[in-house]
Short mmCIF file of C-alpha atoms in Angstrom, two decimals:
data_model
loop_
_atom_site.label_atom_id
_atom_site.label_comp_id
_atom_site.label_asym_id
_atom_site.label_seq_id
_atom_site.Cartn_x
_atom_site.Cartn_y
_atom_site.Cartn_z
CA MET A 1 0.09 -0.30 0.07
CA TRP A 2 1.33 3.35 -1.07
CA MET A 3 0.98 6.77 0.82
CA GLY A 4 1.82 10.14 -0.67
CA ASP A 5 1.42 12.14 -3.52
CA TYR A 6 3.44 10.15 -6.06
CA PRO A 7 1.09 9.99 -9.29
CA ILE A 8 1.36 6.43 -9.47
CA LEU A 9 -1.06 4.76 -7.00
CA PRO A 10 -1.45 8.27 -5.32
CA ALA A 11 -3.43 8.54 -1.93
CA LYS A 12 -6.83 10.15 -2.34
CA ASP A 13 -9.25 12.18 -0.27
CA LEU A 14 -11.59 9.73 1.65
CA LYS A 15 -14.46 12.18 1.17
CA THR A 16 -13.84 13.64 -2.48
CA GLY A 17 -11.94 11.04 -3.89
CA GLU A 18 -9.35 13.70 -5.24
CA GLU A 19 -5.86 12.48 -5.55
CA LEU A 20 -3.46 13.97 -2.98
CA HIS A 21 -1.00 15.10 -5.53
CA LYS A 22 -3.73 17.42 -6.99
CA ILE A 23 -4.66 18.78 -3.78
CA VAL A 24 -1.00 19.47 -2.88
CA ASP A 25 -0.43 21.18 -6.16
CA GLU A 26 -3.53 23.55 -5.77
CA ASN A 27 -2.34 24.51 -2.04
CA LYS A 28 1.64 23.93 -2.16
CA GLU A 29 2.62 26.94 0.09
CA LYS A 30 -0.10 26.03 2.64
CA LEU A 31 0.69 22.38 2.98
CA LEU A 32 4.43 22.19 1.94
CA GLY A 33 5.90 25.33 3.39
CA LYS A 34 8.40 27.60 1.82
CA THR A 35 11.39 25.83 3.16
CA CYS A 36 10.29 22.29 1.67
CA ILE A 37 9.35 24.04 -1.55
CA GLU A 38 12.82 25.68 -1.77
CA LYS A 39 14.67 22.32 -1.03
CA PHE A 40 12.57 19.84 -2.62
CA GLY A 41 10.12 21.53 -5.36
CA GLY A 42 6.34 21.71 -5.09
CA VAL A 43 5.90 18.00 -4.14
CA VAL A 44 6.01 15.80 -1.00
CA PRO A 45 9.70 14.57 -0.96
CA PHE A 46 9.06 11.11 0.44
CA LEU A 47 6.97 8.04 -0.36
CA PRO A 48 5.74 5.79 2.45
CA LYS A 49 4.46 2.45 2.16
CA ILE A 50 3.17 -0.59 3.94
CA LEU A 51 4.57 -3.90 2.44
CA SER A 52 3.23 -7.43 3.40
CA ILE A 53 5.81 -9.96 2.02
CA ALA A 54 5.21 -13.54 1.70
CA LYS A 55 7.68 -14.23 -1.31
CA ALA A 56 11.15 -12.59 -1.74
CA LEU A 57 10.83 -9.27 -3.59
CA PRO A 58 13.48 -8.96 -6.50
CA LEU A 59 17.15 -8.40 -5.81
CA GLN A 60 17.48 -4.84 -6.75
CA ILE A 61 19.31 -1.37 -6.14
CA HIS A 62 17.84 2.08 -6.73
CA PRO A 63 20.34 4.24 -8.89
CA ASN A 64 21.75 7.36 -7.42
CA LYS A 65 20.98 10.83 -8.50
CA GLN A 66 23.51 11.00 -11.25
CA LEU A 67 22.69 7.88 -12.69
CA SER A 68 19.08 8.44 -12.20
CA GLU A 69 19.24 11.67 -14.13
CA ARG A 70 20.98 10.00 -17.11
CA LEU A 71 18.48 7.13 -17.29
CA HIS A 72 15.54 9.44 -17.15
CA LYS A 73 16.95 11.30 -19.87
CA GLU A 74 17.62 8.14 -21.98
CA ASN A 75 14.38 6.26 -21.15
CA PRO A 76 11.89 8.18 -19.28
CA ASP A 77 9.06 5.55 -19.52
CA LYS A 78 11.24 2.90 -17.65
CA TYR A 79 12.91 5.45 -15.44
CA PRO A 80 10.25 8.04 -14.55
CA ASP A 81 12.42 10.03 -12.05
CA PRO A 82 15.65 12.00 -12.30
CA ASN A 83 15.84 11.47 -8.22
CA HIS A 84 17.74 8.85 -6.16
CA LYS A 85 15.72 6.23 -3.98
CA PRO A 86 17.45 5.65 -0.43
CA GLU A 87 14.93 4.09 1.82
CA ILE A 88 14.20 2.74 5.14
CA ALA A 89 12.27 -0.38 6.33
CA ILE A 90 10.86 -0.69 9.80
CA ALA A 91 9.82 -4.25 10.91
CA LEU A 92 6.07 -4.36 12.19
CA GLY A 93 6.84 -8.06 13.33
CA PRO A 94 9.60 -10.64 12.27
CA PHE A 95 11.25 -9.54 9.10
CA GLU A 96 13.74 -11.26 6.87
CA VAL A 97 15.89 -9.42 4.61
CA PHE A 98 19.11 -9.34 2.45
CA ALA A 99 20.65 -6.01 2.72
CA GLY A 100 24.16 -4.55 2.06
CA TRP A 101 27.47 -6.61 1.88
CA LYS A 102 28.74 -9.24 4.32
CA ASP A 103 32.01 -8.57 5.98
CA GLN A 104 34.64 -8.86 3.15
CA GLY A 105 36.32 -11.67 5.31
CA ASP A 106 33.13 -13.77 5.41
CA ILE A 107 32.82 -13.52 1.63
CA GLN A 108 36.43 -14.23 0.90
CA SER A 109 36.28 -17.26 3.13
CA LEU A 110 33.34 -18.67 1.02
CA PHE A 111 34.88 -18.12 -2.45
CA GLY A 112 38.48 -19.10 -1.47
CA GLU A 113 37.54 -22.15 0.37
CA LEU A 114 34.61 -23.72 -1.16
CA GLU A 115 35.25 -25.53 -4.50
CA PRO A 116 32.05 -24.91 -6.49
CA LEU A 117 32.55 -21.05 -5.92
CA LYS A 118 36.07 -20.57 -7.12
CA LYS A 119 35.19 -20.21 -10.53
CA TYR A 120 33.60 -17.11 -9.95
CA LEU A 121 36.71 -15.24 -8.75
CA PRO A 122 38.54 -13.09 -11.19
CA GLU A 123 41.25 -14.80 -13.04
CA GLN A 124 43.74 -12.44 -11.84
CA HIS A 125 43.43 -10.95 -8.16
CA SER A 126 46.13 -10.16 -5.79
CA LYS A 127 43.92 -9.19 -3.22
CA PHE A 128 40.13 -9.47 -2.20
CA ASP A 129 38.59 -6.02 -2.39
CA ASN A 130 35.47 -4.17 -3.56
CA GLU A 131 36.56 -4.49 -7.31
CA THR A 132 36.96 -8.44 -6.72
CA LEU A 133 33.32 -8.42 -4.91
CA LYS A 134 32.14 -6.58 -8.11
CA GLN A 135 33.49 -9.04 -10.55
CA ILE A 136 32.21 -12.13 -8.58
CA CYS A 137 28.51 -10.52 -8.79
CA LEU A 138 29.08 -10.02 -12.59
CA ASN A 139 30.28 -13.65 -13.07
CA ILE A 140 27.26 -14.83 -11.14
CA LEU A 141 24.91 -12.86 -12.85
CA LYS A 142 26.48 -13.64 -16.28
CA THR A 143 26.57 -17.61 -15.69
CA SER A 144 24.19 -19.85 -17.61
CA GLU A 145 21.06 -21.12 -15.83
CA GLN A 146 22.42 -24.55 -16.04
CA GLU A 147 25.59 -23.78 -14.49
CA THR A 148 23.77 -21.86 -11.67
CA ALA A 149 21.60 -24.76 -10.85
CA LYS A 150 24.79 -26.86 -10.78
CA THR A 151 26.69 -24.83 -8.25
CA GLN A 152 23.49 -24.70 -5.80
CA GLU A 153 23.42 -28.49 -6.21
CA GLU A 154 27.11 -28.92 -5.29
CA LEU A 155 26.89 -26.19 -2.38
CA ALA A 156 24.01 -28.25 -0.98
CA LYS A 157 26.23 -31.22 -0.77
CA ILE A 158 28.90 -29.59 1.44
CA PRO A 159 28.93 -30.34 5.06
CA LYS A 160 27.19 -27.45 7.22
CA GLU A 161 30.46 -27.08 9.24
CA LYS A 162 32.34 -26.06 6.38
CA TYR A 163 30.31 -22.79 6.14
CA GLY A 164 31.29 -22.05 9.69
CA LYS A 165 29.30 -19.22 10.98
CA GLN A 166 27.35 -18.97 7.61
CA GLY A 167 25.52 -22.22 8.13
CA TYR A 168 22.20 -20.68 7.52
CA ILE A 169 23.14 -20.68 3.70
CA LEU A 170 22.19 -24.20 3.59
CA GLU A 171 18.85 -23.56 5.47
CA VAL A 172 17.65 -20.52 3.43
CA LEU A 173 18.70 -21.86 -0.09
CA PRO A 174 16.15 -24.43 -0.42
CA ARG A 175 13.54 -21.64 0.58
CA LEU A 176 14.72 -19.38 -2.25
CA GLN A 177 14.75 -22.39 -4.72
CA ARG A 178 11.11 -23.08 -4.10
CA GLN A 179 10.24 -19.50 -4.43
CA TYR A 180 11.95 -19.06 -7.81
CA SER A 181 14.02 -22.08 -8.87
CA LYS A 182 17.55 -23.25 -8.82
CA GLU A 183 18.12 -21.27 -11.91
CA ASP A 184 17.85 -17.85 -10.46
CA PRO A 185 21.27 -16.01 -9.91
CA GLY A 186 19.70 -14.03 -6.98
CA ASN A 187 19.85 -17.33 -4.64
CA LEU A 188 23.89 -17.09 -5.02
CA VAL A 189 24.17 -13.29 -4.79
CA THR A 190 22.32 -12.82 -1.71
CA LEU A 191 23.37 -15.66 0.30
CA LEU A 192 27.07 -15.51 -0.62
CA THR A 193 27.79 -11.93 -0.64
CA MET A 194 24.88 -10.05 1.15
CA ASN A 195 23.89 -9.81 4.87
CA PHE A 196 20.91 -11.84 5.99
CA LEU A 197 19.05 -10.10 8.73
CA GLN A 198 16.26 -11.72 10.93
CA LEU A 199 14.46 -8.43 12.66
CA SER A 200 11.80 -7.94 15.15
CA ALA A 201 9.20 -5.26 15.53
CA GLY A 202 10.56 -1.93 15.86
CA ASP A 203 13.89 -2.83 14.14
CA ALA A 204 14.70 -0.98 11.12
CA ILE A 205 17.25 -0.85 8.26
CA TYR A 206 18.77 2.09 5.91
CA VAL A 207 19.35 1.21 2.31
CA PRO A 208 21.35 3.81 0.57
CA ALA A 209 21.15 4.24 -3.29
CA ASP A 210 22.96 1.76 -5.15
CA ALA A 211 23.04 -0.70 -2.18
CA PRO A 212 21.69 -4.14 -3.27
CA HIS A 213 18.69 -5.40 -1.06
CA ALA A 214 15.98 -8.13 -1.17
CA TYR A 215 13.05 -8.27 1.17
CA LEU A 216 12.43 -12.15 1.88
CA SER A 217 9.54 -12.15 4.38
CA GLY A 218 7.54 -10.10 7.01
CA ASP A 219 5.11 -7.05 7.36
CA ILE A 220 7.00 -3.61 7.27
CA VAL A 221 6.74 0.07 6.86
CA GLU A 222 8.96 1.43 4.17
CA CYS A 223 9.61 4.85 3.27
CA MET A 224 11.99 6.28 0.58
CA ALA A 225 12.95 9.33 -1.37
CA ARG A 226 10.49 10.34 -3.95
CA SER A 227 11.46 8.16 -6.95
CA ASN A 228 10.01 4.89 -8.65
CA ASN A 229 13.55 3.97 -10.38
CA VAL A 230 14.85 0.40 -9.84
CA LEU A 231 17.19 -2.07 -11.31
CA ASN A 232 16.48 -5.78 -10.86
CA THR A 233 18.81 -8.63 -11.44
CA GLY A 234 17.20 -11.64 -9.34
CA PHE A 235 14.26 -13.12 -7.74
CA CYS A 236 12.10 -12.20 -10.78
CA PRO A 237 11.47 -13.68 -14.35
CA ARG A 238 14.29 -13.24 -16.75
CA ALA A 239 12.36 -10.93 -18.80
CA ASP A 240 11.96 -8.52 -15.66
CA ARG A 241 15.79 -8.50 -15.08
CA ASP A 242 17.71 -5.29 -16.02
CA ASP A 243 21.01 -4.97 -17.81
CA ILE A 244 23.62 -7.01 -15.79
CA GLU A 245 26.62 -4.67 -16.93
CA LEU A 246 24.33 -1.55 -15.65
CA PHE A 247 23.42 -3.03 -12.51
CA THR A 248 26.88 -4.18 -11.47
CA SER A 249 28.61 -0.82 -12.58
CA ALA A 250 26.09 0.76 -10.47
CA LEU A 251 26.98 -0.91 -7.13
CA THR A 252 28.40 0.77 -4.38
CA PHE A 253 30.20 -0.98 -1.43
CA GLY A 254 28.70 0.27 1.75
CA PRO A 255 27.53 -0.84 4.39
CA HIS A 256 29.86 -3.74 4.46
CA ASN A 257 28.47 -5.68 7.44
CA ALA A 258 25.23 -6.40 9.00
CA GLU A 259 25.38 -3.78 11.98
CA GLU A 260 26.16 -0.87 9.45
CA VAL A 261 22.86 -1.79 7.74
CA LYS A 262 20.72 -1.49 10.86
CA LEU A 263 19.11 1.95 11.75
CA GLY A 264 18.25 2.64 15.42
CA THR A 265 16.07 5.12 17.01
CA ARG A 266 16.83 8.33 19.07
CA LYS A 267 14.75 10.64 21.24
CA THR A 268 13.13 13.34 19.41
CA ASP A 269 12.16 17.07 20.30
CA LYS A 270 9.09 16.63 18.32
CA SER A 271 7.43 14.81 21.24
CA LYS A 272 5.99 16.58 24.27
CA ASN A 273 5.20 13.69 26.40
CA GLY A 274 8.02 11.35 25.84
CA LYS A 275 6.00 8.55 23.99
CA THR A 276 7.48 9.07 20.59
CA SER A 277 10.88 7.97 19.04
CA GLU A 278 12.48 8.85 15.87
CA TYR A 279 14.16 7.05 12.81
CA ALA A 280 16.81 9.70 11.32
CA PRO A 281 18.47 8.24 8.27
CA PRO A 282 21.27 9.86 6.71
CA MET A 283 19.47 11.67 3.92
CA SER A 284 17.55 14.76 3.84
CA GLU A 285 14.10 13.86 2.44
CA PHE A 286 12.48 12.71 5.39
CA ASN A 287 12.71 11.29 9.06
CA MET A 288 10.05 8.95 10.60
CA LEU A 289 8.28 9.35 14.10
CA LYS A 290 7.00 6.40 15.99
CA THR A 291 4.53 6.93 18.76
CA SER A 292 3.46 4.06 21.07
CA LEU A 293 0.64 4.38 23.55
CA LYS A 294 -0.99 2.16 26.14
CA ASP A 295 -4.65 2.53 26.66
CA GLY A 296 -5.52 5.89 28.18
CA GLU A 297 -2.25 7.54 27.14
CA LYS A 298 -1.65 10.88 25.29
CA GLU A 299 0.96 12.23 23.22
CA ALA A 300 1.35 15.65 21.42
CA ILE A 301 3.60 16.09 18.48
CA ASN A 302 5.05 19.49 17.72
CA ALA A 303 4.20 21.03 14.40
CA VAL A 304 6.74 20.46 11.62
CA ALA A 305 8.10 23.12 8.98
CA GLY A 306 6.68 20.76 6.19
CA PRO A 307 4.61 17.97 5.05
CA SER A 308 3.65 14.81 6.98
CA VAL A 309 2.04 11.65 6.36
CA VAL A 310 0.54 10.00 9.58
CA PHE A 311 -0.76 6.31 9.64
CA ALA A 312 -1.67 3.91 12.49
CA THR A 313 -0.43 0.11 12.42
CA SER A 314 -2.44 -1.01 15.37
CA GLY A 315 -4.87 -0.18 18.21
CA SER A 316 -7.39 2.94 17.99
CA GLY A 317 -7.96 6.28 19.63
CA LYS A 318 -8.23 10.01 18.52
CA LEU A 319 -6.25 12.32 16.47
CA ILE A 320 -6.49 15.99 17.22
CA ALA A 321 -5.27 18.35 14.71
CA ASP A 322 -6.17 21.95 13.77
CA GLY A 323 -9.05 22.21 16.19
CA GLN A 324 -10.71 19.00 14.85
CA THR A 325 -10.79 15.44 16.35
CA HIS A 326 -10.68 12.36 14.27
CA GLU A 327 -11.02 8.69 14.94
CA ILE A 328 -7.71 6.97 14.18
CA LYS A 329 -7.15 3.24 14.33
CA GLU A 330 -5.02 0.57 12.39
CA GLY A 331 -5.00 1.37 8.63
CA TYR A 332 -6.25 4.71 8.88
CA ILE A 333 -4.03 7.45 7.11
CA PHE A 334 -3.63 11.21 7.29
CA PHE A 335 -1.85 14.02 5.41
CA VAL A 336 -0.88 16.77 7.75
CA GLY A 337 0.11 20.17 6.33
CA GLN A 338 3.17 22.07 7.59
CA GLY A 339 2.70 23.90 10.73
CA VAL A 340 0.05 21.72 12.38
CA GLU A 341 0.40 20.37 15.79
CA VAL A 342 -1.09 16.79 16.09
CA SER A 343 -2.32 14.96 19.18
CA TYR A 344 -3.11 11.55 20.01
CA GLU A 345 -5.40 9.87 22.65
CA ALA A 346 -5.37 6.00 22.88
CA SER A 347 -8.39 4.12 23.65
CA LYS A 348 -6.65 0.92 22.84
CA GLY A 349 -2.90 0.68 22.64
CA LEU A 350 -2.13 2.81 19.70
CA GLU A 351 0.87 2.79 17.40
CA VAL A 352 1.28 5.55 14.98
CA TYR A 353 3.90 6.52 12.33
CA GLN A 354 4.59 9.95 11.07
CA ALA A 355 7.02 10.45 8.05
CA TYR A 356 7.71 14.09 7.73
CA ALA A 357 9.92 16.53 5.77
CA GLU A 358 11.12 19.85 6.94
#
């Protein structure tokens, strides 16, 4: 479910059916504020979503601004935005994800010690570095479907102890094969080179532009910079995969371990009653507030100098803003213009997220 003013699947006014991007366009200064308009133009600069993932989503990257501008100019139908798309994902429950690169030593141990993987190493490499890793990914993606399947069959026969702390590879591999097939190169790229994270409710990750990721299972809040550009190369039909050379040339190599992928929370000066925490990714387009209330508790959020999208993921209660009281419960979504203070009163344990820019 998408929430925001992006013209593909835009949010709509519940009463009138009018699309949010049209409402914003007609009231830019009132709803967005001068600061937001000057920084990001006359649009909401972020796009929140709720995703419920039962099958691995495509292995992908989102191109950075420079590459996005070029791709948009060359092929605007396929790449509709000249903007980058860094994103965050917040777990609403158990969440499995491949994101960022493993520690370089862990990757090197697999490709240096497991015989079926040695063929993916560059022919000449004096040291194992990011260029080596890029070539490994390219070699995997260019391998025939038959060879890809054969490699996975050979890996499955290797005793678990040979994988050391990465023995989970043998447990997750059959799941991926059932979902997509042994011929999908995404099975190898994700399991052998990327971090596999199992997160709990409230845990979050930050995925910068050009960083590989694939969401495996779970329910999440996702929020990203305003863009719909994507390069897919695995966990999807061959016809949906993008150019391998383009994908690998765009790769960047941070974060490079599991802890660097994770995004923690901090106290926020937006909260008046201390019931709200904040996810603040290293980007300018948005931050995300999370308010958690028990039965009967209240919270007030200071006005922000930019637009907000507010949505409840559990519970029920009241939302008070601009002198009006509204019912709020799981699944309810509100657009809040700049300069408006928002208060919550929980009747039954209430969890609310607020994506905002200023």
